[in-house]
CSV table of C-alpha atoms and ligand atoms in Angstrom, one decimal:
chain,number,residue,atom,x,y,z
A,1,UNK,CA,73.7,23.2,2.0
A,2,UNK,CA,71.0,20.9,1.1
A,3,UNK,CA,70.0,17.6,3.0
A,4,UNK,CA,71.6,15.2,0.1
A,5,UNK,CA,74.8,16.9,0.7
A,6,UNK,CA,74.8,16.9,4.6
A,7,UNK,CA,74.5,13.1,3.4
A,8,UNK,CA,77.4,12.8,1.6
A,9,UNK,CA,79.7,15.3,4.1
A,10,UNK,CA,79.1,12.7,6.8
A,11,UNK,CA,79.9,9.7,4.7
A,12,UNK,CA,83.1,11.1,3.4
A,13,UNK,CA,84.1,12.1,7.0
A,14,UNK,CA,83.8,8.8,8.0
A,15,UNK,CA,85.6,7.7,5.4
A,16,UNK,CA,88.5,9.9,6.3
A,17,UNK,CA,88.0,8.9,9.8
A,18,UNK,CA,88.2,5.0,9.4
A,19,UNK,CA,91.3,5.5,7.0
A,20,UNK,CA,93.3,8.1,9.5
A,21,UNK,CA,92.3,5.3,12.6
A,22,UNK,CA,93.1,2.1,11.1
A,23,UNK,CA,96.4,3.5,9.6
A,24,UNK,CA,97.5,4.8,12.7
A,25,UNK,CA,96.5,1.5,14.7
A,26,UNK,CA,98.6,-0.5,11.9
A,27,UNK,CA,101.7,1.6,13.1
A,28,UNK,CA,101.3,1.4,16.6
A,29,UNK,CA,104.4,-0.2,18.1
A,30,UNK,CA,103.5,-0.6,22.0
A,31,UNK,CA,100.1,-1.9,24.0
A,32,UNK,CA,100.3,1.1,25.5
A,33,UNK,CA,99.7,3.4,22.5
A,34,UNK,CA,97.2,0.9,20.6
A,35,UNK,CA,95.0,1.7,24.1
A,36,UNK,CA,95.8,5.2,23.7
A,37,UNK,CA,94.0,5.0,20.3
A,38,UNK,CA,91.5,3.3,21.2
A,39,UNK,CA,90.3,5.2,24.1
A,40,UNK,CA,90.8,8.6,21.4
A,41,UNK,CA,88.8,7.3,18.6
A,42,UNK,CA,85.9,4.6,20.4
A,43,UNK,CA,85.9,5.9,23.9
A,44,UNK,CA,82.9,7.9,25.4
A,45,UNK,CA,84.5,11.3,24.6
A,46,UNK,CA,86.0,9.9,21.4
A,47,UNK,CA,86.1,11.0,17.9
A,48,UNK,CA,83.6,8.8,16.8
A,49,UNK,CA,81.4,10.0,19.2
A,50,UNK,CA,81.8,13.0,17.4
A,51,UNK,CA,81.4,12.2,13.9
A,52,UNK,CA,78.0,10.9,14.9
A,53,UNK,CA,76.9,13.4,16.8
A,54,UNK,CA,76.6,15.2,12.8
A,55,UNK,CA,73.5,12.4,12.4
A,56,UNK,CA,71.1,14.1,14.0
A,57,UNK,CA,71.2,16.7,11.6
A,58,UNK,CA,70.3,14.6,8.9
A,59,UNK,CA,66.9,14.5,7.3
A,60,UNK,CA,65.5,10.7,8.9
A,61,UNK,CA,65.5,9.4,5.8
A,62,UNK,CA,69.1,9.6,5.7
A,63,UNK,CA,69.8,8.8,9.4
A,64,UNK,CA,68.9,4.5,8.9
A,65,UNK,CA,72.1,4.5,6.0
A,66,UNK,CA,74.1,6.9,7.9
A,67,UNK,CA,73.6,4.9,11.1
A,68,UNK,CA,74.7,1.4,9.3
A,69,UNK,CA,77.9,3.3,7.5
A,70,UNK,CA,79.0,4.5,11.2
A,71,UNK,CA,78.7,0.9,12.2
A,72,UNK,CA,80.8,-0.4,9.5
A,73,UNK,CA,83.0,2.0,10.5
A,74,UNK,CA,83.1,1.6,14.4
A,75,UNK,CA,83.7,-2.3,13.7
A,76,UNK,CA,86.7,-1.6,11.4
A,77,UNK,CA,88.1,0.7,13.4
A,78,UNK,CA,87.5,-2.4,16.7
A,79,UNK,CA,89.2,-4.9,14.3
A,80,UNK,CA,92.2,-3.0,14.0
A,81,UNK,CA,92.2,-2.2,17.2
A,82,UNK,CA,92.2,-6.5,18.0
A,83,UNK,CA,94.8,-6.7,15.0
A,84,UNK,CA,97.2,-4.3,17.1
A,85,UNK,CA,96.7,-5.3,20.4
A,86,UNK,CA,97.8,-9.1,18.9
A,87,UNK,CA,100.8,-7.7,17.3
A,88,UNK,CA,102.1,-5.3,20.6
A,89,UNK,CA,101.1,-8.2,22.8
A,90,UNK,CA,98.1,-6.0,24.9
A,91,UNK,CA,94.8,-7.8,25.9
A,92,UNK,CA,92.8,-9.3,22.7
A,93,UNK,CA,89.4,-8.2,22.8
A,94,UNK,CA,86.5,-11.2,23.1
A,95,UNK,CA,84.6,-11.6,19.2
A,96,UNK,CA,80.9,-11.1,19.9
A,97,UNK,CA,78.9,-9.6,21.7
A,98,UNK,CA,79.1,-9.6,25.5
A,99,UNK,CA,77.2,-11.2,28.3
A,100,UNK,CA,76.0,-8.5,31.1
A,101,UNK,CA,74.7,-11.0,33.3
A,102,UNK,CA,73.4,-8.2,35.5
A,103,UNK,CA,71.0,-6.6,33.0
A,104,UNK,CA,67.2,-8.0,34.1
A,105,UNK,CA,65.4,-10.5,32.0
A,106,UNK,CA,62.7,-9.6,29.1
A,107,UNK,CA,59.5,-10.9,30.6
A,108,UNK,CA,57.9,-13.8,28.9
A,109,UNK,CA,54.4,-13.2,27.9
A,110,UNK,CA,52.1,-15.8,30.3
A,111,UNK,CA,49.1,-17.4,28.2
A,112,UNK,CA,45.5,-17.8,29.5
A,113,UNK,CA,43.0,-19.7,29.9
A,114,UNK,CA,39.9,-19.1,27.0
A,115,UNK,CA,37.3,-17.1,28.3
A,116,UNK,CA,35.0,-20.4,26.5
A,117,UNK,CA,37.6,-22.9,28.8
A,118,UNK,CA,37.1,-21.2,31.7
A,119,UNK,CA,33.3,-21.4,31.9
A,120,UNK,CA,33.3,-24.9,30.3
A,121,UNK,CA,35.6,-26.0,33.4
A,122,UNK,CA,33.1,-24.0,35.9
A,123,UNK,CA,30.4,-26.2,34.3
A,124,UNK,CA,32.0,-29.7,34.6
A,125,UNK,CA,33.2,-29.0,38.2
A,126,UNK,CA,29.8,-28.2,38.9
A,127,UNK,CA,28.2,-31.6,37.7
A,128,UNK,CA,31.6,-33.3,39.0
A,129,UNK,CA,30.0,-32.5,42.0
A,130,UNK,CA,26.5,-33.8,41.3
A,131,UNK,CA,28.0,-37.0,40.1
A,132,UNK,CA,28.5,-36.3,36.2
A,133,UNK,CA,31.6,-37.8,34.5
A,134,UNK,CA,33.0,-36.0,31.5
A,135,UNK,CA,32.6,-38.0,28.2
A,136,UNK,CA,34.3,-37.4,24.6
A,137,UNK,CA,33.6,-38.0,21.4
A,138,UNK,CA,35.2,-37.7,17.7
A,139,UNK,CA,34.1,-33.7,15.7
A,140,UNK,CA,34.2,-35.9,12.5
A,141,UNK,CA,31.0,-38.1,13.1
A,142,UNK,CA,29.2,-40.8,11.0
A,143,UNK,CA,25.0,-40.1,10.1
A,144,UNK,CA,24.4,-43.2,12.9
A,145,UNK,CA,25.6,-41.6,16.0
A,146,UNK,CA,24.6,-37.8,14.5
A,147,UNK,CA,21.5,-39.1,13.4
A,148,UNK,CA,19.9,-42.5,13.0
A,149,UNK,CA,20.4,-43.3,16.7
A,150,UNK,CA,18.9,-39.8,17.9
A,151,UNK,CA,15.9,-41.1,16.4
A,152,UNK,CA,16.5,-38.5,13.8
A,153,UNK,CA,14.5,-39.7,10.3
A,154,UNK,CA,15.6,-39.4,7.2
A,155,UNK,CA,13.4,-36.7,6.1
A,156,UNK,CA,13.6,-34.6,9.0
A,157,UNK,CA,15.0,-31.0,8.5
A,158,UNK,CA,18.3,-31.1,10.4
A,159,UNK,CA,19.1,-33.7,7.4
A,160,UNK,CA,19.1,-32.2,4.6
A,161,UNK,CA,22.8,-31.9,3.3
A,162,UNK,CA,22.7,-27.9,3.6
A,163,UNK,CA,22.2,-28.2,7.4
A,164,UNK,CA,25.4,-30.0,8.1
A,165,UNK,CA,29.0,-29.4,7.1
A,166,UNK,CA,29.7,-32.9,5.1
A,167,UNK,CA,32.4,-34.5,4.5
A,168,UNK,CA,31.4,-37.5,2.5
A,169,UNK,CA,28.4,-39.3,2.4
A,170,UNK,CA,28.4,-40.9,5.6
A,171,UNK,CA,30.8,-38.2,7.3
A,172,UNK,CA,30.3,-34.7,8.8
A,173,UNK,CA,31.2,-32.5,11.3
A,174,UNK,CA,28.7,-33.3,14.4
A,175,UNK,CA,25.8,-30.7,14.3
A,176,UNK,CA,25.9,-31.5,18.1
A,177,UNK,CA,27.2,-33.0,21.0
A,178,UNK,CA,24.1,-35.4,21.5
A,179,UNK,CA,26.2,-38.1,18.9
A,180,UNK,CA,28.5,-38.6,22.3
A,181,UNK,CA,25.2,-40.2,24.2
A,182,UNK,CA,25.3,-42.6,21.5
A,183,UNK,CA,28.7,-43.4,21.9
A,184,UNK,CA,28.3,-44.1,26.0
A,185,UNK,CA,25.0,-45.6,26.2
A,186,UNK,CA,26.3,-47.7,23.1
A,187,UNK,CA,29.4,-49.0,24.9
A,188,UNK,CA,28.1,-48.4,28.9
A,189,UNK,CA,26.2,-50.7,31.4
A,190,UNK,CA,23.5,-48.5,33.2
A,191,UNK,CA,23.4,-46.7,35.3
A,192,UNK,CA,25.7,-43.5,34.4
A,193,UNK,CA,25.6,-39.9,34.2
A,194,UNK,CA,27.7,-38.2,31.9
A,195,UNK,CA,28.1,-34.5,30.4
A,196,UNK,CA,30.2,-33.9,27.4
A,197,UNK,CA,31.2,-30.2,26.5
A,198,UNK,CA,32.4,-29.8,22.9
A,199,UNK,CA,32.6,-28.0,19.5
A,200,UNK,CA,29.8,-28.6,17.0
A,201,UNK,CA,29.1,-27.2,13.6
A,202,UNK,CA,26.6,-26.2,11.4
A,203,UNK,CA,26.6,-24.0,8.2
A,204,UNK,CA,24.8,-20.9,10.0
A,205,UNK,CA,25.7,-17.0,8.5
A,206,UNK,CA,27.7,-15.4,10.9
A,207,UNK,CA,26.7,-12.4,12.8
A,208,UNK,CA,26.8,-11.3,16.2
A,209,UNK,CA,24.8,-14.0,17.6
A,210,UNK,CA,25.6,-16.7,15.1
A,211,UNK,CA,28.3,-18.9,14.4
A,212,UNK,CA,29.3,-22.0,12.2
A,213,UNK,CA,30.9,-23.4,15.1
A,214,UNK,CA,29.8,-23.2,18.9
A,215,UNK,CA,29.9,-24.8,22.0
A,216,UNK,CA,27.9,-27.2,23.7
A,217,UNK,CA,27.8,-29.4,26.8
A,218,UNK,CA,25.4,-32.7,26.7
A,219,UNK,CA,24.1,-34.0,29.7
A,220,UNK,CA,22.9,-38.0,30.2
A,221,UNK,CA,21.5,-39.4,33.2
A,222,UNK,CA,20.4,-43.2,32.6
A,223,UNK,CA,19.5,-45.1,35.6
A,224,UNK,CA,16.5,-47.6,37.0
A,225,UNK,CA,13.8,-45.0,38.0
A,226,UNK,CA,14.5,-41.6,36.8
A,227,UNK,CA,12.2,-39.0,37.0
A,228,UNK,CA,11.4,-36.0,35.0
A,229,UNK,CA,11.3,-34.5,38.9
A,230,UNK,CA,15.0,-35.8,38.4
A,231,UNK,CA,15.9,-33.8,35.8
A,232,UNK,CA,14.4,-30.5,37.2
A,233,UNK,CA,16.1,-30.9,40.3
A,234,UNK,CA,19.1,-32.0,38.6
A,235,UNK,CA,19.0,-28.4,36.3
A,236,UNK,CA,17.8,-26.5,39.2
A,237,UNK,CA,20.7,-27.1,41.6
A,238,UNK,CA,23.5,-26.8,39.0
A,239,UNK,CA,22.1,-23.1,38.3
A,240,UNK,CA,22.3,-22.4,41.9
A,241,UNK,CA,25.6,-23.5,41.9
A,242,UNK,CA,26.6,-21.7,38.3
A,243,UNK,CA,24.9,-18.0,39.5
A,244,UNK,CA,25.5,-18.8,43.6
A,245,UNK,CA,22.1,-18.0,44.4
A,246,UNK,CA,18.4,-19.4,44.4
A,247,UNK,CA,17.2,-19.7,40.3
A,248,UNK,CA,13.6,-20.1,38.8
A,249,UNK,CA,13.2,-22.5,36.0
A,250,UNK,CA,10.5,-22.8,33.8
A,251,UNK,CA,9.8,-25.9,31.2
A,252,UNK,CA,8.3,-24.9,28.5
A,253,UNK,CA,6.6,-28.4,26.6
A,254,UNK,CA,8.8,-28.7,22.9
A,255,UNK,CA,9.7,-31.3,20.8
A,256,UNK,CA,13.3,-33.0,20.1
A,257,UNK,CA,12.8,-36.4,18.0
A,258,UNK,CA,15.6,-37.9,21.2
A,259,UNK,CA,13.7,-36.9,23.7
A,260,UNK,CA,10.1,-37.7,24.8
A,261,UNK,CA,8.5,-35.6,26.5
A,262,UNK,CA,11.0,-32.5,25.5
A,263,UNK,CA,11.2,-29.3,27.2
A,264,UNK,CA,13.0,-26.0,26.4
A,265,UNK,CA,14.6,-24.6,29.6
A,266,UNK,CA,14.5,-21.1,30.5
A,267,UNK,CA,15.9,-19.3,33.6
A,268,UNK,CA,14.5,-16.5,35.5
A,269,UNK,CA,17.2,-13.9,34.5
A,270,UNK,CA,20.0,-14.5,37.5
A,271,UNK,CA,21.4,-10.5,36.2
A,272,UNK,CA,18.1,-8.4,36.4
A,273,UNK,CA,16.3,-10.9,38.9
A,274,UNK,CA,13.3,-10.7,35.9
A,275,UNK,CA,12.3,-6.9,35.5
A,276,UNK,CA,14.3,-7.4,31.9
A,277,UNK,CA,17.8,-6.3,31.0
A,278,UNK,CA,20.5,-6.5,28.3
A,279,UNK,CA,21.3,-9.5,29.0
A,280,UNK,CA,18.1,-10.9,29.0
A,281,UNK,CA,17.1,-9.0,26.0
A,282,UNK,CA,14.3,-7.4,27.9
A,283,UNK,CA,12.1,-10.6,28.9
A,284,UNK,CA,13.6,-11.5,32.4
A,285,UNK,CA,14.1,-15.1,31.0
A,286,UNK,CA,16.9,-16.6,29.6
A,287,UNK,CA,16.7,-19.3,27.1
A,288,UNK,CA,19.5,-21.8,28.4
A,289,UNK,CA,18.9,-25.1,26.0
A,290,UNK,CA,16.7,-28.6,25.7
A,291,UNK,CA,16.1,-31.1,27.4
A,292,UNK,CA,13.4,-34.3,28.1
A,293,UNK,CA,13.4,-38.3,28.6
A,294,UNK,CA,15.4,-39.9,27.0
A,295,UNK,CA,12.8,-41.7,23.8
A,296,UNK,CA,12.5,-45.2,24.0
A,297,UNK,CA,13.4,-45.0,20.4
A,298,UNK,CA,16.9,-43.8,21.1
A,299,UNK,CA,17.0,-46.9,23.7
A,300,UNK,CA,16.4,-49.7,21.5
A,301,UNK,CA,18.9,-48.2,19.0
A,302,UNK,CA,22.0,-48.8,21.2
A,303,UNK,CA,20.3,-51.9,23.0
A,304,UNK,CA,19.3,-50.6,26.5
A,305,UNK,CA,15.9,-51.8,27.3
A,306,UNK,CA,13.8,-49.0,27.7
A,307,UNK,CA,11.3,-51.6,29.8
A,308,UNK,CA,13.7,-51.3,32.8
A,309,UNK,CA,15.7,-48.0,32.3
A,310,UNK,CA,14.4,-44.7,32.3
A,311,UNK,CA,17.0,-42.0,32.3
A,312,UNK,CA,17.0,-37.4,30.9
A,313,UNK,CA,19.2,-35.6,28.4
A,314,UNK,CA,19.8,-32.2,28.1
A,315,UNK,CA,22.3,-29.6,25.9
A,316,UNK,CA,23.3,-26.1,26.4
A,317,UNK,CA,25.5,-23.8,24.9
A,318,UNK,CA,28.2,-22.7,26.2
A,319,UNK,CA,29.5,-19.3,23.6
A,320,UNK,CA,26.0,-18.1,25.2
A,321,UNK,CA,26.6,-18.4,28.7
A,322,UNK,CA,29.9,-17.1,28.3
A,323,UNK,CA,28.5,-13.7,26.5
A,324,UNK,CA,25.9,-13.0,29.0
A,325,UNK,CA,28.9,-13.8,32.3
A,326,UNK,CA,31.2,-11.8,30.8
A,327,UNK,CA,28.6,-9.2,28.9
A,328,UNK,CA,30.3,-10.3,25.5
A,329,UNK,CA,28.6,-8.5,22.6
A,330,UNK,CA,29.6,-10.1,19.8
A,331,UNK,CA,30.1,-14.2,19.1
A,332,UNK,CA,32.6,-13.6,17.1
A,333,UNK,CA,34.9,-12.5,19.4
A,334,UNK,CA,35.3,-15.8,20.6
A,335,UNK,CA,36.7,-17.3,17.8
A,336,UNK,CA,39.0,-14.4,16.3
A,337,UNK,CA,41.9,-15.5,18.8
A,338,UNK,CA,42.4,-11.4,19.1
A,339,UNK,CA,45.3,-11.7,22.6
A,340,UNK,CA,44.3,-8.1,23.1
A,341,UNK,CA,40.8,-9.7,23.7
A,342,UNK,CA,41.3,-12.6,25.2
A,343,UNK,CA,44.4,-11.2,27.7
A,344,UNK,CA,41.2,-9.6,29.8
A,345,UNK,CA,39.9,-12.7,31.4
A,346,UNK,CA,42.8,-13.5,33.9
A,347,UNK,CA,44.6,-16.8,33.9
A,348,UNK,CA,41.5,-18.8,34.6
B,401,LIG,ZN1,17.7,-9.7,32.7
């Protein structure tokens, strides 16, 4: 017998089966025999049972169409069964399906936190603590608070079109999160001291280490008498708080047209102790962002006077601290939004 006409054998049976039961339930004359029926053709040990016990012999193909005809059947063979018990005056079966309140619950999936979130929050707890309040600003920025106001010149590299994702002529996405100094010391008495973690974008090729968006946090310290001294310390004791143990900085002189004098901050690798790892790329110092004075440029732009207030900026990024805490190869893993990545960093 081949496999096709297994098929059919079962589907006639069925056939036969749903006629022989419904006619039979349409002539039962007591509640009594209607149950009687039931019990011989639906119950565990019924014929049903039996019928289907012939679909595991089929091919699978077959077994999904077999399966469904079976169920047409069973459900014929129930409303008759209802029709009956109406007519001979037995207990009407409940439409739908039923409630088994005793069965346990599905388990809801429970989110997390974004491994990004979580070391952004460890960050502003950590200059909470040191007296830093958390400032916003818009993604979608004008050129003044991206640019002019940074003490940024026309001509200089970072604005030229290709550099920055623009919207229209005035409006881009901010190329970083120094645009929400602007917007404090624009709209703030000194003094204040405020970080701002956020998204910025440029138009970088992605790879493993590159993105065309990223994190940063911004930090901004403007007060009577502040120091560079201020600064170091400042970046000195959040590091011992981030890594829980004694760090090593090291300011290396650069230039940022917001800052003058500018430094590039590196750390004394907090995972090898400076012998070189991974992590560190082999040169037991980590490259953690910029920083410098605040230029007196930048002052007069938003109306401070730089005569009586002195005050330090600096910017990190975040994606980078977050690789090298939670040895993260790849930058794009970040952003892929993968839950079979992202479930392995707890709640947060
Ligand atoms: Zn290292």
């Amino acid at each position: 017998m081949t496999s096709d006409a297994a098929g059919n054998d079962l589907t006639r049976d069925l056939e036969t089966f749903r006629q022989e039961a419904t006619e039979k339930l349409a002539s039962a004359t007591s509640a009594a025999e209607v149950d009687e029926l039931r019990i011989g053709y639906l119950g565990k040990k019924g014929a049903l049972k039996g019928v289907l016990r012939g679909l595991g012999k089929l091919p699978p193909e077959q077994r999904a169409a077999a399966g469904a005809a079976a169920n047409l059947v069973k459900t014929a063979i129930e409303e008759a069964v209802a029709t009956a018990r109406e007519r001979c005056g037995g207990p009407v079966a409940k439409a739908g399906p039923t409630l088994d309140v005793t069965l346990p619950g599905s388990p809801a999936p429970i989110g997390s936190r974004h491994p990004v979130r979580q070391v952004a929050r460890r960050l502003i707890h950590i200059f909470h603590n040191l007296g830093f309040a958390v400032a916003d600003g818009p993604e979608v920025e004008d050129e003044w608070h991206n640019f002019i106001g940074l003490n940024i010149p026309p001509d200089h590299i970072a604005r030229d079109p290709s550099e920055s994702f623009y919207i229209e002529d005035d409006l881009l996405l901010r190329s970083q999160t120094s645009t929400v100094q602007i917007r404090v010391m624009e709209n703030r008495e000194p003094p204040f001291r405020i970080i701002a973690p956020g998204r910025v974008y440029r138009p970088d090729t992605v790879d493993a280490s590159h993105s065309f968006q990223f994190h940063q946090i911004e930090g901004l310290m403007v007060e009577e008498g502040v120091t560079f001294g201020d600064l170091k310390t400042t970046l000195r004791l959040f590091f011992r708080q981030l890594f829980q143990k004694e760090v090593e900085l090291r300011l290396r002189p650069s230039f940022f047209p917001f800052t003058e004098p500018s430094a590039e901050v590196d750390l004394r690798c907090p995972f090898c102790g400076g012998p070189g790892c991974k992590t560190c790329g082999r040169k037991g110092w980590i490259e953690m962002g910029g920083c410098g004075m605040v230029d007196p440029n930048v002052f007069e732009a938003v109306g401070i006077d730089p005569d009586r207030y002195t005050g330090f900026a600096f910017g990190m990024g975040i994606d980078r601290m977050t690789m090298a805490f939670y040895d993260i190869p790849d930058i794009r893993y970040l952003f892929e939004n993968d839950v079979r990545f992202l479930d392995q960093f707890g709640i947060g």
